[in-house]
Amino acid sequence: MDVIQTINEVKSLVKKARSDGKTIGFVPTMGALHEGHLSLIRAANEKCDFVVVSIFVNPTQFGPSEDLDKYPRPIEKDIELCEKNNVDLVFNPAVEQMYKQQNLTWVNVEKITECLCGSSRPNHFRGVTTVCAKLFNIVKPDFAFFGQKDAQQAVVIKRMVCDLNMDLEIVVCPIVRAADGLALSSRNAYLTPEQRKDAALLYKSLQNCRQLIEKGEKNSQTITDQIRTTLSESPLIKVEYISIVDFHSLEDIGRVSAGTLIAVAIRIANTRLIDNILVD
Ligand code: PAF
């Protein structure tokens, strides 16, 4: 496995793999790898011959008062995990490599970035789409793998790829959960044991909501109220949003049906957690 810091070296190694007839799979990450990331790497290995993982904590997707500085960066452990999981190339650039000068060019997907997480994180998705566009230009993958946990991110990236006629396919993989149901996230590491215990209510609220839908409830307001009631079992939880939207347009809908996305964001102290279910 190669661990590379420069764009030119990545380009030439990927070019060589492609000239050997290999398909290229790409897993973009910000590191602090957990089972969720590893499931994306496994999916990439199943579908592709040559797997590239980027580890880059992208500053342009963090707001001024967000956790850029304290975001975990266990790079040696991450590299070991990549090696164990048959990654061919790890791209671990410095910020100066990715943003050589002040960035004047941005990729901005409109509308679907203004709701859900976009309401409280104004430039977040612009940072995500810009860095993903840059990474896609560097790696030129055939397939890129994203997790369903960041449902809005997956929808936004798919839209960017479609609108800009980018030559790759986005593969979205299922959420990986801890034993108590909490969706795996690098930010779970911020939680104290007491906060971690209460964080499981996020999944419980979505499970209760699924049961309600299975019993025939379709009204978005009733479902939202039930999620809020479950979350209110913990005084530590502050609800940021509970959104019931169409999975593609991300527009609010009054009645759930197949293809509805139910997405929730909460804060426990300074830690922001998100989760979602898709109605099938
Ligand atoms: O999901 C993430 O970890 C990041 O948003 C991504 C896609 C690696 C872009 O920095």
Tab-separated table of C-alpha atoms and ligand atoms in Angstrom:
chain	number	residue	atom	x	y	z
A	1	MET	CA	0.000	0.000	0.000
A	2	ASP	CA	1.279	3.482	-0.901
A	3	VAL	CA	0.770	6.437	1.436
A	4	ILE	CA	1.053	9.584	-0.635
A	5	GLN	CA	0.941	13.280	0.217
A	6	THR	CA	1.191	14.906	-3.208
A	7	ILE	CA	-1.396	15.278	-5.939
A	8	ASN	CA	1.043	14.517	-8.771
A	9	GLU	CA	2.107	11.202	-7.267
A	10	VAL	CA	-1.522	10.137	-6.751
A	11	LYS	CA	-2.321	11.023	-10.344
A	12	SER	CA	0.569	8.993	-11.709
A	13	LEU	CA	-0.111	5.906	-9.525
A	14	VAL	CA	-3.798	5.931	-10.459
A	15	LYS	CA	-2.879	6.400	-14.136
A	16	LYS	CA	-0.615	3.351	-13.929
A	17	ALA	CA	-3.400	1.256	-12.287
A	18	ARG	CA	-5.822	2.337	-14.989
A	19	SER	CA	-3.349	1.513	-17.769
A	20	ASP	CA	-3.066	-1.970	-16.198
A	21	GLY	CA	-6.817	-2.283	-16.870
A	22	LYS	CA	-7.923	-1.753	-13.260
A	23	THR	CA	-11.147	-0.040	-12.198
A	24	ILE	CA	-10.676	2.651	-9.579
A	25	GLY	CA	-12.760	2.833	-6.375
A	26	PHE	CA	-12.483	5.864	-4.124
A	27	VAL	CA	-13.457	6.358	-0.468
A	28	PRO	CA	-13.086	10.000	0.629
A	29	THR	CA	-12.746	10.367	4.411
A	30	MET	CA	-11.613	12.797	7.071
A	31	GLY	CA	-9.868	9.966	8.933
A	32	ALA	CA	-10.545	8.698	12.467
A	33	LEU	CA	-11.692	5.595	10.621
A	34	HIS	CA	-14.319	3.341	12.174
A	35	GLU	CA	-16.407	0.355	11.023
A	36	GLY	CA	-18.583	2.703	8.939
A	37	HIS	CA	-15.575	3.749	6.840
A	38	LEU	CA	-14.340	0.156	6.715
A	39	SER	CA	-17.692	-0.953	5.276
A	40	LEU	CA	-17.177	1.596	2.461
A	41	ILE	CA	-13.647	0.295	1.865
A	42	ARG	CA	-14.983	-3.288	1.721
A	43	ALA	CA	-17.676	-2.243	-0.756
A	44	ALA	CA	-15.010	-0.509	-2.871
A	45	ASN	CA	-12.840	-3.629	-2.806
A	46	GLU	CA	-15.767	-5.796	-3.892
A	47	LYS	CA	-16.606	-3.575	-6.847
A	48	CYS	CA	-13.188	-2.257	-7.948
A	49	ASP	CA	-9.654	-3.486	-8.624
A	50	PHE	CA	-7.740	-0.538	-7.157
A	51	VAL	CA	-8.950	1.241	-4.012
A	52	VAL	CA	-7.915	4.766	-3.035
A	53	VAL	CA	-8.781	6.232	0.388
A	54	SER	CA	-8.256	9.933	1.063
A	55	ILE	CA	-7.687	11.099	4.630
A	56	PHE	CA	-8.057	14.852	4.740
A	57	VAL	CA	-9.737	16.990	7.397
A	58	ASN	CA	-11.125	19.553	4.993
A	59	PRO	CA	-11.082	23.035	6.587
A	60	THR	CA	-13.514	24.584	4.100
A	61	GLN	CA	-16.454	22.501	5.338
A	62	PHE	CA	-16.131	23.642	8.970
A	63	GLY	CA	-17.808	26.800	10.253
A	64	PRO	CA	-15.766	29.308	12.315
A	65	SER	CA	-17.079	27.982	15.654
A	66	GLU	CA	-17.000	24.298	14.697
A	67	ASP	CA	-14.630	21.489	15.704
A	68	LEU	CA	-11.897	21.757	13.011
A	69	ASP	CA	-9.071	22.031	15.552
A	70	LYS	CA	-10.236	19.249	17.824
A	71	TYR	CA	-11.345	16.865	15.037
A	72	PRO	CA	-9.529	13.533	15.781
A	73	ARG	CA	-6.486	12.819	13.575
A	74	PRO	CA	-5.137	9.340	14.526
A	75	ILE	CA	-3.232	9.047	11.244
A	76	GLU	CA	-1.008	6.082	12.144
A	77	LYS	CA	-3.961	3.981	13.288
A	78	ASP	CA	-5.887	4.994	10.137
A	79	ILE	CA	-3.023	3.920	7.875
A	80	GLU	CA	-2.811	0.579	9.700
A	81	LEU	CA	-6.569	0.042	9.219
A	82	CYS	CA	-6.280	0.847	5.507
A	83	GLU	CA	-3.399	-1.606	5.139
A	84	LYS	CA	-5.389	-4.349	6.924
A	85	ASN	CA	-8.390	-3.679	4.685
A	86	ASN	CA	-6.543	-4.043	1.384
A	87	VAL	CA	-6.447	-0.397	0.376
A	88	ASP	CA	-4.008	0.193	-2.498
A	89	LEU	CA	-3.339	3.892	-1.993
A	90	VAL	CA	-3.879	6.313	0.883
A	91	PHE	CA	-3.894	9.974	-0.094
A	92	ASN	CA	-3.110	12.064	2.986
A	93	PRO	CA	-2.397	15.591	1.753
A	94	ALA	CA	-1.514	18.618	3.873
A	95	VAL	CA	-3.924	21.564	3.709
A	96	GLU	CA	-1.344	23.496	1.614
A	97	GLN	CA	-1.354	20.681	-0.957
A	98	MET	CA	-5.121	20.767	-1.423
A	99	TYR	CA	-5.489	24.542	-1.147
A	100	LYS	CA	-2.262	25.892	-2.651
A	101	GLN	CA	-3.519	29.456	-2.642
A	102	GLN	CA	-6.583	31.265	-1.414
A	103	ASN	CA	-9.515	29.374	-2.919
A	104	LEU	CA	-11.472	31.492	-5.394
A	105	THR	CA	-13.362	28.692	-7.117
A	106	TRP	CA	-16.213	26.950	-5.349
A	107	VAL	CA	-18.614	24.220	-6.352
A	108	ASN	CA	-22.002	25.071	-4.925
A	109	VAL	CA	-25.101	22.923	-5.243
A	110	GLU	CA	-28.092	25.174	-4.641
A	111	LYS	CA	-31.390	24.615	-2.845
A	112	ILE	CA	-30.874	21.073	-1.493
A	113	THR	CA	-27.950	22.405	0.578
A	114	GLU	CA	-30.041	25.082	2.286
A	115	CYS	CA	-32.289	22.780	4.356
A	116	LEU	CA	-31.595	20.133	7.023
A	117	CYS	CA	-27.902	20.419	8.060
A	118	GLY	CA	-27.451	23.360	5.663
A	119	SER	CA	-29.759	25.553	7.796
A	120	SER	CA	-27.344	25.608	10.720
A	121	ARG	CA	-24.102	25.048	8.750
A	122	PRO	CA	-24.286	27.727	6.021
A	123	ASN	CA	-21.111	26.973	3.977
A	124	HIS	CA	-20.684	23.359	4.973
A	125	PHE	CA	-21.910	21.737	1.761
A	126	ARG	CA	-20.038	24.227	-0.431
A	127	GLY	CA	-16.858	23.010	1.314
A	128	VAL	CA	-17.852	19.355	0.884
A	129	THR	CA	-18.722	19.633	-2.815
A	130	THR	CA	-15.632	21.719	-3.554
A	131	VAL	CA	-13.250	19.269	-1.883
A	132	CYS	CA	-15.022	16.249	-3.419
A	133	ALA	CA	-14.841	17.838	-6.890
A	134	LYS	CA	-11.112	18.458	-6.338
A	135	LEU	CA	-10.570	14.898	-5.075
A	136	PHE	CA	-12.561	13.419	-7.974
A	137	ASN	CA	-10.372	15.442	-10.393
A	138	ILE	CA	-7.224	14.115	-8.730
A	139	VAL	CA	-8.241	10.449	-8.329
A	140	LYS	CA	-10.570	10.181	-11.363
A	141	PRO	CA	-12.390	7.183	-9.857
A	142	ASP	CA	-14.960	5.016	-11.613
A	143	PHE	CA	-16.899	4.678	-8.343
A	144	ALA	CA	-16.891	6.754	-5.143
A	145	PHE	CA	-18.394	5.391	-1.917
A	146	PHE	CA	-20.369	7.408	0.637
A	147	GLY	CA	-22.347	6.438	3.739
A	148	GLN	CA	-26.112	6.753	4.112
A	149	LYS	CA	-25.585	8.254	7.587
A	150	ASP	CA	-24.754	11.557	5.888
A	151	ALA	CA	-27.885	11.224	3.753
A	152	GLN	CA	-27.986	14.866	2.665
A	153	GLN	CA	-24.301	14.777	1.719
A	154	ALA	CA	-24.923	11.720	-0.470
A	155	VAL	CA	-27.875	13.405	-2.215
A	156	VAL	CA	-25.853	16.606	-2.756
A	157	ILE	CA	-22.805	14.759	-4.135
A	158	LYS	CA	-24.999	12.728	-6.486
A	159	ARG	CA	-26.595	15.943	-7.719
A	160	MET	CA	-23.187	17.594	-8.286
A	161	VAL	CA	-21.961	14.559	-10.255
A	162	CYS	CA	-25.115	14.611	-12.383
A	163	ASP	CA	-25.261	18.402	-12.926
A	164	LEU	CA	-21.550	18.653	-13.812
A	165	ASN	CA	-21.519	15.487	-15.956
A	166	MET	CA	-18.737	14.009	-13.872
A	167	ASP	CA	-17.584	10.658	-15.112
A	168	LEU	CA	-18.113	8.480	-12.043
A	169	GLU	CA	-20.829	6.637	-10.176
A	170	ILE	CA	-21.701	7.379	-6.545
A	171	VAL	CA	-22.382	4.302	-4.429
A	172	VAL	CA	-24.241	4.868	-1.146
A	173	CYS	CA	-23.702	2.208	1.536
A	174	PRO	CA	-25.914	1.396	4.561
A	175	ILE	CA	-25.442	2.960	7.997
A	176	VAL	CA	-23.244	0.946	10.363
A	177	ARG	CA	-24.428	1.034	13.978
A	178	ALA	CA	-23.053	0.281	17.445
A	179	ALA	CA	-24.725	-2.473	19.506
A	180	ASP	CA	-27.223	0.027	20.988
A	181	GLY	CA	-28.070	1.381	17.535
A	182	LEU	CA	-26.092	4.639	17.571
A	183	ALA	CA	-24.825	5.311	14.047
A	184	LEU	CA	-21.017	5.168	13.975
A	185	SER	CA	-19.380	8.575	13.595
A	186	SER	CA	-15.925	9.944	14.318
A	187	ARG	CA	-17.648	12.559	16.486
A	188	ASN	CA	-19.038	9.871	18.882
A	189	ALA	CA	-15.554	9.970	20.447
A	190	TYR	CA	-16.390	13.407	21.909
A	191	LEU	CA	-19.175	11.967	24.089
A	192	THR	CA	-18.721	11.327	27.828
A	193	PRO	CA	-20.050	7.903	29.020
A	194	GLU	CA	-23.268	9.556	30.246
A	195	GLN	CA	-23.769	11.446	26.968
A	196	ARG	CA	-22.931	8.316	24.972
A	197	LYS	CA	-25.670	6.401	26.835
A	198	ASP	CA	-28.295	9.049	26.050
A	199	ALA	CA	-27.136	9.337	22.416
A	200	ALA	CA	-28.752	5.926	21.799
A	201	LEU	CA	-32.138	7.694	22.068
A	202	LEU	CA	-31.512	9.111	18.598
A	203	TYR	CA	-31.786	5.644	17.057
A	204	LYS	CA	-34.578	4.661	19.456
A	205	SER	CA	-36.596	7.687	18.272
A	206	LEU	CA	-36.223	6.554	14.647
A	207	GLN	CA	-37.091	2.958	15.503
A	208	ASN	CA	-40.257	4.095	17.324
A	209	CYS	CA	-41.067	6.206	14.301
A	210	ARG	CA	-40.626	3.234	11.959
A	211	GLN	CA	-43.011	1.202	14.128
A	212	LEU	CA	-45.568	4.006	14.024
A	213	ILE	CA	-45.329	4.116	10.207
A	214	GLU	CA	-45.636	0.323	10.009
A	215	LYS	CA	-48.879	0.614	12.021
A	216	GLY	CA	-50.192	2.939	9.297
A	217	GLU	CA	-49.352	6.466	10.505
A	218	LYS	CA	-48.576	8.775	7.595
A	219	ASN	CA	-48.955	12.258	9.031
A	220	SER	CA	-45.556	13.994	9.224
A	221	GLN	CA	-46.542	16.166	12.191
A	222	THR	CA	-47.647	13.150	14.282
A	223	ILE	CA	-44.417	11.317	13.432
A	224	THR	CA	-42.302	14.399	14.238
A	225	ASP	CA	-44.079	14.767	17.607
A	226	GLN	CA	-43.349	11.156	18.458
A	227	ILE	CA	-39.643	11.503	17.632
A	228	ARG	CA	-39.491	14.652	19.782
A	229	THR	CA	-41.185	12.840	22.684
A	230	THR	CA	-38.634	10.007	22.596
A	231	LEU	CA	-35.722	12.464	22.442
A	232	SER	CA	-37.133	14.419	25.377
A	233	GLU	CA	-36.390	11.390	27.608
A	234	SER	CA	-32.888	12.881	27.959
A	235	PRO	CA	-32.360	16.397	29.348
A	236	LEU	CA	-28.941	16.351	27.640
A	237	ILE	CA	-30.442	16.267	24.132
A	238	LYS	CA	-31.242	19.471	22.213
A	239	VAL	CA	-33.094	18.848	18.964
A	240	GLU	CA	-31.662	20.781	16.003
A	241	TYR	CA	-34.114	19.482	13.410
A	242	ILE	CA	-36.537	16.668	12.693
A	243	SER	CA	-37.217	16.690	8.950
A	244	ILE	CA	-39.542	14.544	6.902
A	245	VAL	CA	-38.628	15.109	3.274
A	246	ASP	CA	-38.634	13.640	-0.201
A	247	PHE	CA	-35.393	11.664	-0.574
A	248	HIS	CA	-34.374	13.328	-3.847
A	249	SER	CA	-35.624	16.919	-3.623
A	250	LEU	CA	-35.228	17.122	0.182
A	251	GLU	CA	-38.466	19.129	0.222
A	252	ASP	CA	-40.714	18.835	3.283
A	253	ILE	CA	-43.682	16.569	2.817
A	254	GLY	CA	-46.880	16.370	4.851
A	255	ARG	CA	-47.462	12.636	4.494
A	256	VAL	CA	-44.862	9.881	4.401
A	257	SER	CA	-44.689	7.352	1.588
A	258	ALA	CA	-42.051	5.137	-0.053
A	259	GLY	CA	-38.952	7.235	-0.701
A	260	THR	CA	-39.483	9.522	2.277
A	261	LEU	CA	-36.363	10.409	4.264
A	262	ILE	CA	-36.774	11.002	7.986
A	263	ALA	CA	-33.672	12.824	9.210
A	264	VAL	CA	-32.828	14.038	12.689
A	265	ALA	CA	-29.998	16.194	14.058
A	266	ILE	CA	-29.415	16.652	17.770
A	267	ARG	CA	-26.815	18.236	19.979
A	268	ILE	CA	-25.526	16.719	23.184
A	269	ALA	CA	-23.461	19.496	24.771
A	270	ASN	CA	-21.188	20.599	21.889
A	271	THR	CA	-21.452	17.351	19.939
A	272	ARG	CA	-23.719	17.317	16.940
A	273	LEU	CA	-25.143	13.920	15.923
A	274	ILE	CA	-27.261	13.030	12.902
A	275	ASP	CA	-29.176	9.939	11.860
A	276	ASN	CA	-31.932	9.011	9.426
A	277	ILE	CA	-34.182	6.303	8.061
A	278	LEU	CA	-35.615	5.821	4.609
A	279	VAL	CA	-39.237	4.703	4.356
A	280	ASP	CA	-39.513	1.748	1.987
B	1	PAF	O1	-18.084	12.629	4.959
B	1	PAF	C1	-16.939	13.078	5.135
B	1	PAF	O2	-16.117	12.511	5.867
B	1	PAF	C2	-16.526	14.350	4.414
B	1	PAF	O3	-17.590	15.240	4.326
B	1	PAF	C3	-15.896	14.106	3.030
B	1	PAF	C4	-16.878	13.473	2.082
B	1	PAF	C5	-14.676	13.200	3.189
B	1	PAF	C6	-15.430	15.431	2.430
B	1	PAF	O4	-14.468	16.055	3.210
